[in-house]
Each structure stands twice: as C-alpha cells, then as structure tokens.
CSV table of C-alpha atoms in Angstrom, one decimal:
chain,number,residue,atom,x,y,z
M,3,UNK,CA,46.4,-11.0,12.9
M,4,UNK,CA,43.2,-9.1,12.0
M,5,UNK,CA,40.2,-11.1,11.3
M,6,UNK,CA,39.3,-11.3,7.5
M,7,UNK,CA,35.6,-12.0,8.3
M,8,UNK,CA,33.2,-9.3,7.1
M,9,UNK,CA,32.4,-7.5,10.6
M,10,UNK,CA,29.5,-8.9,12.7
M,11,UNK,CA,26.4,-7.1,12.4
M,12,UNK,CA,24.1,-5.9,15.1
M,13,UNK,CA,21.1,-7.9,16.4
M,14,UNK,CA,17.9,-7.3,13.8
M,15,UNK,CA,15.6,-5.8,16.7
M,16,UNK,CA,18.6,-2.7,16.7
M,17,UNK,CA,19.3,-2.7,12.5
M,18,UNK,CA,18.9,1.1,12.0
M,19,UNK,CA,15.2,2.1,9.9
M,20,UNK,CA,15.7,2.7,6.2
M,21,UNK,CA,12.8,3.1,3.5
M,22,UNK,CA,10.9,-0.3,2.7
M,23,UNK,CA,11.2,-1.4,-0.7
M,24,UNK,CA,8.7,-0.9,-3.4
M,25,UNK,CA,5.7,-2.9,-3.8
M,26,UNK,CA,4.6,-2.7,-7.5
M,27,UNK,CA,0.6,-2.1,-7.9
M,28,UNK,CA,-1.6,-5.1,-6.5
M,29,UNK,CA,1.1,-6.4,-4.5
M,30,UNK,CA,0.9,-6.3,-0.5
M,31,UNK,CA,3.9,-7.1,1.5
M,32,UNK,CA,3.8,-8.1,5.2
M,33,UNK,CA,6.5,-9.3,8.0
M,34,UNK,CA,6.0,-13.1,9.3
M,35,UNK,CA,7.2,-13.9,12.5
M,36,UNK,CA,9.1,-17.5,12.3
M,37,UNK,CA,11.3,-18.8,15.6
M,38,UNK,CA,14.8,-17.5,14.3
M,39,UNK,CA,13.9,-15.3,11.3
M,40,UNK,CA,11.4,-12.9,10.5
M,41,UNK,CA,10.8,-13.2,6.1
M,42,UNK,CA,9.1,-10.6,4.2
M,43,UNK,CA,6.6,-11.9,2.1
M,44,UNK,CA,5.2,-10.1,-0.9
M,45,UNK,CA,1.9,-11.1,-2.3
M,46,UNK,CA,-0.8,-10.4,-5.1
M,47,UNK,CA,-4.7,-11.2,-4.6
M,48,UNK,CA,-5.6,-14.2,-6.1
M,49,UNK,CA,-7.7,-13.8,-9.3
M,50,UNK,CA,-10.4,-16.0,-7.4
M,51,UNK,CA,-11.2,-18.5,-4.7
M,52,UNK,CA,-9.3,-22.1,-4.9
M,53,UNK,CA,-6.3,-20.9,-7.0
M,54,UNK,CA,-3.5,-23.5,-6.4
M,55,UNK,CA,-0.4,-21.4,-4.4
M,56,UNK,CA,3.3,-20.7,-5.8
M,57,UNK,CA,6.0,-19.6,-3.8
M,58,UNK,CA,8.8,-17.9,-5.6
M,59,UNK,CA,12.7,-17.8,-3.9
M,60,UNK,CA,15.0,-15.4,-5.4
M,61,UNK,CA,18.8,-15.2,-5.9
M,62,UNK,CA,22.1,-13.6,-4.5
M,63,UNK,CA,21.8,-10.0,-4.2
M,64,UNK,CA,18.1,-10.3,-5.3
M,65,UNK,CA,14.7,-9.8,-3.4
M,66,UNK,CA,10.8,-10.8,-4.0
M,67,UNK,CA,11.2,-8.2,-6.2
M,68,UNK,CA,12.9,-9.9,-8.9
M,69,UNK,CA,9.4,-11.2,-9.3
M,70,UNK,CA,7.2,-8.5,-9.8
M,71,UNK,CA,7.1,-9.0,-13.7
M,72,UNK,CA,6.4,-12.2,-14.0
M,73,UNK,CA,3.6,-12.5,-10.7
M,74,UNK,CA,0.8,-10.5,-12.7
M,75,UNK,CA,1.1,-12.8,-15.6
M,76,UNK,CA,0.0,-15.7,-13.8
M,77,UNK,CA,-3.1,-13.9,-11.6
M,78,UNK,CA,-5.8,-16.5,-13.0
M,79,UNK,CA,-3.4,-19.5,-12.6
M,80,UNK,CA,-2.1,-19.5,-8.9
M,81,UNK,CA,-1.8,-17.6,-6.0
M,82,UNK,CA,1.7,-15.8,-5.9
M,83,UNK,CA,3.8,-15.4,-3.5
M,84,UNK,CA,7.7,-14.5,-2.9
M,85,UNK,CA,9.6,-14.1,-0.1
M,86,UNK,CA,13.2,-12.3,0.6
M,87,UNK,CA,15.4,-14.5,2.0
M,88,UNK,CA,16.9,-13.9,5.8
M,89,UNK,CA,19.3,-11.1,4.9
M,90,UNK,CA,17.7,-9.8,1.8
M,91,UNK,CA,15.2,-7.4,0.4
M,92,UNK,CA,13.5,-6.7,3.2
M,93,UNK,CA,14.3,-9.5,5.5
M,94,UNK,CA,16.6,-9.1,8.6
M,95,UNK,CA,19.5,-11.6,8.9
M,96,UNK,CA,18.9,-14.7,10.5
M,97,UNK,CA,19.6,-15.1,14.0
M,98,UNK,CA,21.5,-17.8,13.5
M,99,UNK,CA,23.9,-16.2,11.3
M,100,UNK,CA,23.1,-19.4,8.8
M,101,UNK,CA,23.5,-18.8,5.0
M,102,UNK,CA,24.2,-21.8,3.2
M,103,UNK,CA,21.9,-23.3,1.4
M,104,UNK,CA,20.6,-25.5,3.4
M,105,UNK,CA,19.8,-22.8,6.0
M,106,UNK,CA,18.2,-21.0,3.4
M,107,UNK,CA,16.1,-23.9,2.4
M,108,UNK,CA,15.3,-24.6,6.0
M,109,UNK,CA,13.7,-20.6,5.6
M,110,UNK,CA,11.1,-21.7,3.0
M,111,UNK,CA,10.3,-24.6,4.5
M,112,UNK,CA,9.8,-23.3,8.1
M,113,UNK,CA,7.5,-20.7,6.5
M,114,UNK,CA,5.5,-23.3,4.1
M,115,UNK,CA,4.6,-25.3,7.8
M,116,UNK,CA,3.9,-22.6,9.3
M,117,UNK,CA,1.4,-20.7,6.5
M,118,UNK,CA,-0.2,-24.5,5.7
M,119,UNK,CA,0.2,-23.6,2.0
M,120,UNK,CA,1.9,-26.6,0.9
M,121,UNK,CA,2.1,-28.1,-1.4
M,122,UNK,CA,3.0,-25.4,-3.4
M,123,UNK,CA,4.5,-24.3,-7.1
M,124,UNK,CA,7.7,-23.5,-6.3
M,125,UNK,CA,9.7,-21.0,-8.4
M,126,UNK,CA,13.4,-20.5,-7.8
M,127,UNK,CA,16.1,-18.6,-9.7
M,128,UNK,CA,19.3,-19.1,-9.4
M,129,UNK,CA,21.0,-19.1,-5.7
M,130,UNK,CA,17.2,-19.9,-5.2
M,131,UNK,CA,17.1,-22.5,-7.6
M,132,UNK,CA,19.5,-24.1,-5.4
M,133,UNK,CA,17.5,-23.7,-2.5
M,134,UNK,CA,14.3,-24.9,-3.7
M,135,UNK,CA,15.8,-27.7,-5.2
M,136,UNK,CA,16.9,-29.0,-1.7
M,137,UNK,CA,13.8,-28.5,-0.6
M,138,UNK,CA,11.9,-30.5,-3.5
M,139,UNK,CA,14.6,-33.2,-2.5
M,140,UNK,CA,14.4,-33.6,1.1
M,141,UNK,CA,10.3,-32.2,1.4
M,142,UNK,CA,8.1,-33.8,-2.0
M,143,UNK,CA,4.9,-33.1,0.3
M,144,UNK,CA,5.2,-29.3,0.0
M,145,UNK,CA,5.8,-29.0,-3.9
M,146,UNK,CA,3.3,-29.5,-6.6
M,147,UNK,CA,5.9,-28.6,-9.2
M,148,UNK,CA,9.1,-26.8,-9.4
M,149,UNK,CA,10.4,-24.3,-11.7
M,150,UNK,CA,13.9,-23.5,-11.6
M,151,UNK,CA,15.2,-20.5,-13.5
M,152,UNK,CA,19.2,-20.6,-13.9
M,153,UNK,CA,19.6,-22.6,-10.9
M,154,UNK,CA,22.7,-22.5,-9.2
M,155,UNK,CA,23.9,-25.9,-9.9
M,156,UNK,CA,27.1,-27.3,-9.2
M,157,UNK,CA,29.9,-26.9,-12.7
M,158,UNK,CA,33.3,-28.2,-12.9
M,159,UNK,CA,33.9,-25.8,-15.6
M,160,UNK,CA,32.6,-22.2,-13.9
M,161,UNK,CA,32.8,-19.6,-16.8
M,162,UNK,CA,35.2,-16.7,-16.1
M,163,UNK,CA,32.2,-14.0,-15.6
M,164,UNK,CA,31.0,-16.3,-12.9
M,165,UNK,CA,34.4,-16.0,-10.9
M,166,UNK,CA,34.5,-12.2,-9.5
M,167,UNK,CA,30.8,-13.3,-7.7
M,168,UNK,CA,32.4,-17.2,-6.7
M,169,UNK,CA,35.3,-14.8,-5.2
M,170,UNK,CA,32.7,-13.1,-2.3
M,171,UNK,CA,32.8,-16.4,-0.3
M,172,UNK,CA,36.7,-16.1,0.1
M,173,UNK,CA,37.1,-14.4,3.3
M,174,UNK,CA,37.8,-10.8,3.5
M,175,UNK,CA,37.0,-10.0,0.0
M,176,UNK,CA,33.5,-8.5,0.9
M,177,UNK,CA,35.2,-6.5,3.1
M,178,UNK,CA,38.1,-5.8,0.0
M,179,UNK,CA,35.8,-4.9,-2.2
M,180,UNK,CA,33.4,-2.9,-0.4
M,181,UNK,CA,36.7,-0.6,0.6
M,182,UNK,CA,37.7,-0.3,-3.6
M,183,UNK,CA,34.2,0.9,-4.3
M,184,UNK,CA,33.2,2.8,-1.7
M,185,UNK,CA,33.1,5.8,-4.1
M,186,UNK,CA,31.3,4.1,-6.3
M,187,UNK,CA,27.4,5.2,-7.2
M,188,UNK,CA,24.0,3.5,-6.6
M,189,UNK,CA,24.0,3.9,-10.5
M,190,UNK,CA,27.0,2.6,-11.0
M,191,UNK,CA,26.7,-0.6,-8.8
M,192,UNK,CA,23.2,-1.0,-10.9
M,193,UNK,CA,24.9,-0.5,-14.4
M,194,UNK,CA,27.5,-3.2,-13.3
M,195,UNK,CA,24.9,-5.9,-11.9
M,196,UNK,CA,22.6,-5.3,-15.0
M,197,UNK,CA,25.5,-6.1,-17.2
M,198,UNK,CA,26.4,-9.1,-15.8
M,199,UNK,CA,22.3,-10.5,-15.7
M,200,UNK,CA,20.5,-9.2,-18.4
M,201,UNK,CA,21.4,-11.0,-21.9
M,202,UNK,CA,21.0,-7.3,-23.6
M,203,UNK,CA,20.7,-4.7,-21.1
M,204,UNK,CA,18.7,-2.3,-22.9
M,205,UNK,CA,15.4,-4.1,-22.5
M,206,UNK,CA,15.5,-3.0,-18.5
M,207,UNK,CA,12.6,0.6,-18.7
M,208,UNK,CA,13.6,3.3,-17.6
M,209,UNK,CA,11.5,3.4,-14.8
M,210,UNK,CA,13.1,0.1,-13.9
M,211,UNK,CA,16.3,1.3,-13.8
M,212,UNK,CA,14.9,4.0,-11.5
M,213,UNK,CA,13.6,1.6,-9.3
M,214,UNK,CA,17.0,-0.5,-9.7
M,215,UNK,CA,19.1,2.2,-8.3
M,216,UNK,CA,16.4,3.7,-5.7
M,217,UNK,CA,16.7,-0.4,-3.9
M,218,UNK,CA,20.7,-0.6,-4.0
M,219,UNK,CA,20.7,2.8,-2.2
M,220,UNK,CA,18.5,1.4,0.0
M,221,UNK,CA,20.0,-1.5,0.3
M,222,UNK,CA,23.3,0.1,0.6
M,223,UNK,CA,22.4,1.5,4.1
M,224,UNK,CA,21.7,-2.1,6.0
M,225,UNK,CA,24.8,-3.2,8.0
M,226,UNK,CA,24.6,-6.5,7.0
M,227,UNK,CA,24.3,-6.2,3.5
M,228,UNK,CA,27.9,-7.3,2.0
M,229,UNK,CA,28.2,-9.7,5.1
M,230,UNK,CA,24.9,-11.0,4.0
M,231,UNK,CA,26.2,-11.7,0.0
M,232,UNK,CA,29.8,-12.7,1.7
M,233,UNK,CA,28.0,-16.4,3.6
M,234,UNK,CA,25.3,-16.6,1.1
M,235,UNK,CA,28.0,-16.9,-1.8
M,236,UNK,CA,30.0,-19.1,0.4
M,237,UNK,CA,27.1,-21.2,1.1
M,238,UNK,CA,27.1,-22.2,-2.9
M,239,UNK,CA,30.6,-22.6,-3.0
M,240,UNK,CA,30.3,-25.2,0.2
M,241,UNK,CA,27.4,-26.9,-1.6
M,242,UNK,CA,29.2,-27.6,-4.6
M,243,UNK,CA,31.5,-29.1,-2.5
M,244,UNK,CA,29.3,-31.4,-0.3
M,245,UNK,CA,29.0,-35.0,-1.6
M,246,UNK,CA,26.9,-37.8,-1.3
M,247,UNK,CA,23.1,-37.7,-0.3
M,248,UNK,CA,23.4,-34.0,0.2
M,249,UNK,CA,25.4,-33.2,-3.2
M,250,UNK,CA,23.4,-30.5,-5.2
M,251,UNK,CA,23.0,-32.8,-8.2
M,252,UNK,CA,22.2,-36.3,-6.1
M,253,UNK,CA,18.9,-34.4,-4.6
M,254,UNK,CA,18.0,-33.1,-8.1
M,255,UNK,CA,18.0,-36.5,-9.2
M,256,UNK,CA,15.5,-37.3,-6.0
M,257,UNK,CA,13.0,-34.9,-7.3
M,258,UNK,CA,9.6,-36.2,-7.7
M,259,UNK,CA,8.4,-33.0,-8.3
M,260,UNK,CA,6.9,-32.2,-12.7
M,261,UNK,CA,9.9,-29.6,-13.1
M,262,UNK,CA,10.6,-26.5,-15.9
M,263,UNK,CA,13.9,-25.9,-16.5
M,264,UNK,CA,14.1,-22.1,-18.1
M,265,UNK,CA,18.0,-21.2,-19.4
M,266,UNK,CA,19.6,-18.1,-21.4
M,267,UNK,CA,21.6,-18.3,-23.9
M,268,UNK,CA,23.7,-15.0,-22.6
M,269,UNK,CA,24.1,-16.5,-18.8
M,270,UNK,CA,27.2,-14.9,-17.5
M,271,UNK,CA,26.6,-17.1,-14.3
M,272,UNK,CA,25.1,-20.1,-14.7
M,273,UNK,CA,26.7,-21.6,-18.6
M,274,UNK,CA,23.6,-22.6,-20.7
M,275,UNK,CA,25.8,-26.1,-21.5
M,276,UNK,CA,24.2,-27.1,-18.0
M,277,UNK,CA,20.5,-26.9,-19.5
M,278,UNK,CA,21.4,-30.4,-21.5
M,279,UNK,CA,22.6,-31.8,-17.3
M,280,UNK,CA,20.1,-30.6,-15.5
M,281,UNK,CA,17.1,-31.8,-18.2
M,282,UNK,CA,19.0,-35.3,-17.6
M,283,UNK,CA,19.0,-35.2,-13.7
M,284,UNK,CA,15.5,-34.2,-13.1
M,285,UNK,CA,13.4,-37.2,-13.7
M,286,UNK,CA,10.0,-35.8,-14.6
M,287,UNK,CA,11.5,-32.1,-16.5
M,288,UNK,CA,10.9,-29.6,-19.5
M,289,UNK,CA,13.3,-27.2,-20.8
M,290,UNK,CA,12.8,-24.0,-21.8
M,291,UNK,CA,15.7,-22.4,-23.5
M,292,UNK,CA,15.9,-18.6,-24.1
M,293,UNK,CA,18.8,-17.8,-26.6
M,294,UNK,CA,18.9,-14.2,-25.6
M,295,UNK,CA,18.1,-14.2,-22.4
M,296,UNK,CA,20.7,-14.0,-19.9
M,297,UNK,CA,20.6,-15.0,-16.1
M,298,UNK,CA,16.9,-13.7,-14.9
M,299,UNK,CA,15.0,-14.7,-17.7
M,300,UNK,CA,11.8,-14.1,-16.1
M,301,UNK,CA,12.5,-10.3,-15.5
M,302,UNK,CA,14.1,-10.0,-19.5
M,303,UNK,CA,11.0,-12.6,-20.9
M,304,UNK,CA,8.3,-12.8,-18.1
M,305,UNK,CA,5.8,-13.7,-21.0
M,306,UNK,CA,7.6,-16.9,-22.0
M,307,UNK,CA,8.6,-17.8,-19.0
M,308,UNK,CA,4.9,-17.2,-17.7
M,309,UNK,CA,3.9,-19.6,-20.9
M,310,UNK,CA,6.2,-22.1,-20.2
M,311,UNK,CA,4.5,-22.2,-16.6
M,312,UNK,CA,1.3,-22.5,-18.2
M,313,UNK,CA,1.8,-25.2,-19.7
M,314,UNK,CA,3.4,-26.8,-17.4
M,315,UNK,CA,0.4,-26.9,-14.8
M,316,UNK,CA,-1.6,-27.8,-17.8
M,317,UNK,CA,0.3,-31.0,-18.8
M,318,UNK,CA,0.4,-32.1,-15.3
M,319,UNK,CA,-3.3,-31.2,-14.3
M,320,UNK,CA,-4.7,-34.5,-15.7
M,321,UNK,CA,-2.2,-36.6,-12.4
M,322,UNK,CA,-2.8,-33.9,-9.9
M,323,UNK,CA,-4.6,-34.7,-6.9
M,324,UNK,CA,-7.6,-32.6,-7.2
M,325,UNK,CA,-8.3,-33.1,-3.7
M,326,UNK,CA,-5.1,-31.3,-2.7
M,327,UNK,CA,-5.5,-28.8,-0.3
M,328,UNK,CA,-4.4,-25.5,-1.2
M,329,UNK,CA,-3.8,-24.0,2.4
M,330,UNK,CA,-4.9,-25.3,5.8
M,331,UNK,CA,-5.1,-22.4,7.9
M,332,UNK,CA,-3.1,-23.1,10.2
M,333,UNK,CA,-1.7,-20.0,12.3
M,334,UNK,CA,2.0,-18.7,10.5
M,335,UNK,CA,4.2,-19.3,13.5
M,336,UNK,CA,3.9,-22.6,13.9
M,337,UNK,CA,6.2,-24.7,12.6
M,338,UNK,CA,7.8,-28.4,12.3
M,339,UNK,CA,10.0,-28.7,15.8
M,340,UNK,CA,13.4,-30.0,14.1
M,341,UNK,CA,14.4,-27.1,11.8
M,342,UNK,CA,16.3,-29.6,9.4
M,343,UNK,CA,16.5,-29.9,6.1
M,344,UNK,CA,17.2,-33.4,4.4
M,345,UNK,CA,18.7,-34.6,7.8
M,346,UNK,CA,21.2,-32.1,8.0
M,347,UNK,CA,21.2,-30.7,11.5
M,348,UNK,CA,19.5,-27.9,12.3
M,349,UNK,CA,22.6,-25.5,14.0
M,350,UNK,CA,24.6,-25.9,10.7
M,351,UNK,CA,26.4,-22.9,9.2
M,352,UNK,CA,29.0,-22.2,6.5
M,353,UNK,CA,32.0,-21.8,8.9
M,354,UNK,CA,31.9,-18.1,8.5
C-alpha cells in the first residue's frame, strides 16, 4: 500500500535557492546557527540603549512577517524580535523532522540560551501562542511577560471553519490537497487564507496584498512547504490530545508569567467563547477583546494591540526586577545540553 505521508524532503544544506522574503524598512534579518536548526530572525534597532527584549513566534502557515505591523509600534518600548519557526518563512526544516509543539517550543528556547536575551516579552499568535505558552510553563526564567494573540488552545467544541485546517494533520491530505489545487493561483491561495483570518478583509492595503501573494509564490517553491503545515497542524491536534502535566491548558495554568490575552470577535479559528477560559486559566492575565477583529489581530489592529502591550509593561513595571539583565552576550550557538522542553524528551516527534 502507498504511503500517505507527505513525501520526505531533501536535507536543508541541498533545499533548492528561491528569493528571501521581504524585510519591511528598519528591519534586518539574519540566519542563526543552532545544533539541529538554523531560525531566521528578523529584527528592528532598538529605539535606544537598555530597552527590555520581546521575542515574537508566529502561527501555522505564517512567518516573522506577520509581525511587521505591530514591531514599529513598540520601537521606544522593547527591543523586537521575531523568528520563523523551523520550516517556515525563511527557516529550513528541522533536522529532526520535529513539529509538534513541543519541538517548536524547544526552537525558541534553544535560541533564547543561546542569544542570552532572556528573560524576554514573549509574543505568540496562535499555533505560536501554543508554543510560547509551553514555554512560559516549563521555562518562567526566560519570560518577563507573555502575550498571546488567538492562541491555539485546546476546544472540545472546534468551530466548523477551524475543521478544513484541523484536517492537514490527517495523513495524506497535504498531499490530497496540494494535487486539487495545483492549478490554483498565488492570488487565489492569498484571497482564500485572507478570508479565513482577517475579521473584514478589506482593511489588508493593497500593497499588502502584493506582498501577500509575492511570499506564497515564494513559498510555494520550497519542497517542504505542505509537509512542513502537514506535522505542524498535527502537532496541535496531538497536543490537544496530551493530558496531564503536559496538557495545553494544565501548563497555562503554571504560568507565572503577567499575561495579555488579545481575541477577535470574527475568529474563524480560534472561537472568541475561549477568551472567558483562557482569562480564567492564566493566573496573573488581561484581556483584550477585539469585536471585529478576526484571527491576527495584531496585523488587522496593530495600534490596539500595541496599546494593550503598553499597558501591560506599565502595570507590571512597579514588580519588575529592575536589575534584570536584558542580554548577556553570550555567543548564539551555545545552548542548554538537554534540548527538552518541560521534561519531555528531547527526540520526540509527532509520529509523522
């Protein structure tokens, strides 16, 4: 019998050369070098000396790029940074073929060692929400706060526009699916995805539509793209599943970390019934909740999700250690000797 598995992709150091994806102006993007994975990292110049640092993780199908509106916003505040995740935007796959979320977390972490950045702001939307979540849990040294845009938390109830991107981690339906729309358009695809995130669609510029469509062709040209969304969307579906110390909700409940919670109203992916949930589970959290907004609010309302932020550092700059460091130096490379996340072992994968 045929495998179903989306076909294995070739090692990164052979991945064939397509264009690098747009940096926005006052934004530098640079390759680290981590044992395992090589992350892009895309960064803006801090305002001044002694900023406090943010790291921002975005979600399935996204890049660093999802970030690019609300990173300007917040220039006198912190010192952004945002990373593509092994396997997207501009990052090669893992070598360890590792996509859950748990092997993504392990990603942030490994770089936040070895950069000496911690403790950081931490941003994450969505499948990164997930992500940084875990990593709040199982690492409170390395986050100053957390904000968590749409996180993709665990729901009994998944709302039917959720289901056709839940359906990617079955096996073989990357594979289906990339077969059905083969003759479909860069501008197409683009229409589609914008449909499904933006609570009203029109507020996307034309120019970033442009830009939209000019990164799925791109993106469209990498092997290891659809095998890429394939284990990443399986790795939420697996951690929905996983229960005790390591269930989704549990470790969101550990988190010592001052949290913003930001939902939209118009969420076709993540229902904005969960805000009410997730307010209840972190211990320390604020929501923000965006009627119109749908599942990226901070590309469709950077400014009030860039506010919320503010304030957030505000109310909890009267407890923060002002002797914090905000970066030690220490040579990116280096990094903790385990690899694990929350005592999960280090070679774990999500069976694909």
């Amino acid at each position: 019998m045929p495998s179903t598995e989306p076909p294995s992709v070739p090692p990164a150091n052979v991945l064939p050369k397509v264009a690098a994806i747009r940096g926005a102006d006052g934004e530098r993007l640079r390759s680290v070098h981590l044992p395992g994975m090589t992350l892009t990292v895309r960064s803006r110049r801090p305002a001044r000396e002694g900023l406090p640092p943010a790291l921002y993780v975005h979600g399935l199908g996204g890049s660093s790029q999802n970030w690019s509106a609300l990173m300007p916003l917040l220039d006198g505040v912190v010192h952004s940074e945002a990373l593509d995740l092994p396997g997207f935007g501009d990052s090669p796959p893992p070598d360890d073929g590792d996509y859950s979320i748990t092997g993504h977390a392990r990603a942030v972490v490994r770089y936040l060692d070895a950069s000496g950045r911690g403790p950081v702001h931490l941003v994450g939307n969505s499948l990164g929400g997930a992500v940084v979540t875990r990593v709040a849990a199982a690492r409170p040294d390395l986050v100053r706060t957390l904000t968590l845009v749409s996180p993709a938390l665990p729901e009994i109830r998944v709302q039917r526009s959720a289901v056709p991107t839940g359906l990617l981690a079955v096996p073989g339906v990357a594979a289906l699916f990339t077969r059905l729309t083969r003759e479909w358009t860069a501008e197409q695809r683009v229409r589609g995805v914008r449909a499904l995130c933006y609570g009203d669609p029109a507020r996307v510029s034309e120019e970033g539509f442009r830009n939209a469509v000019e990164e799925m062709e791109r993106r469209l040209q990498l092997p290891y793209f659809w095998d890429a969304m394939a284990r990443s969307a399986r790795g939420i579906v697996n951690a929905y599943t996983l229960g005790g110390q390591h269930a989704l909700w549990r470790q969101a409940e550990r988190v010592l970390a001052p949290t913003l919670l930001v939902y939209g109203g118009r969420d076709q992916l993540v229902a904005y019934r969960m805000a009410q949930r997730a307010a209840r589970a972190f211990r320390d959290s604020r929501l923000l909740t965006l009627p119109d907004a749908g599942h990226v609010a901070m590309m469709e309302y950077p400014e009030a999700v860039a506010t919320a932020f503010r304030e957030l550092l505000a109310d909890t700059a009267d407890t923060a250690d002002t002797t914090d460091s905000v970066g030690t130096g220490k040579p990116v490379g280096d990094e903790r000797t385990d690899g694990a996340v929350d005592g999960e072992p280090a070679n774990q994968t999500t069976g694909g």
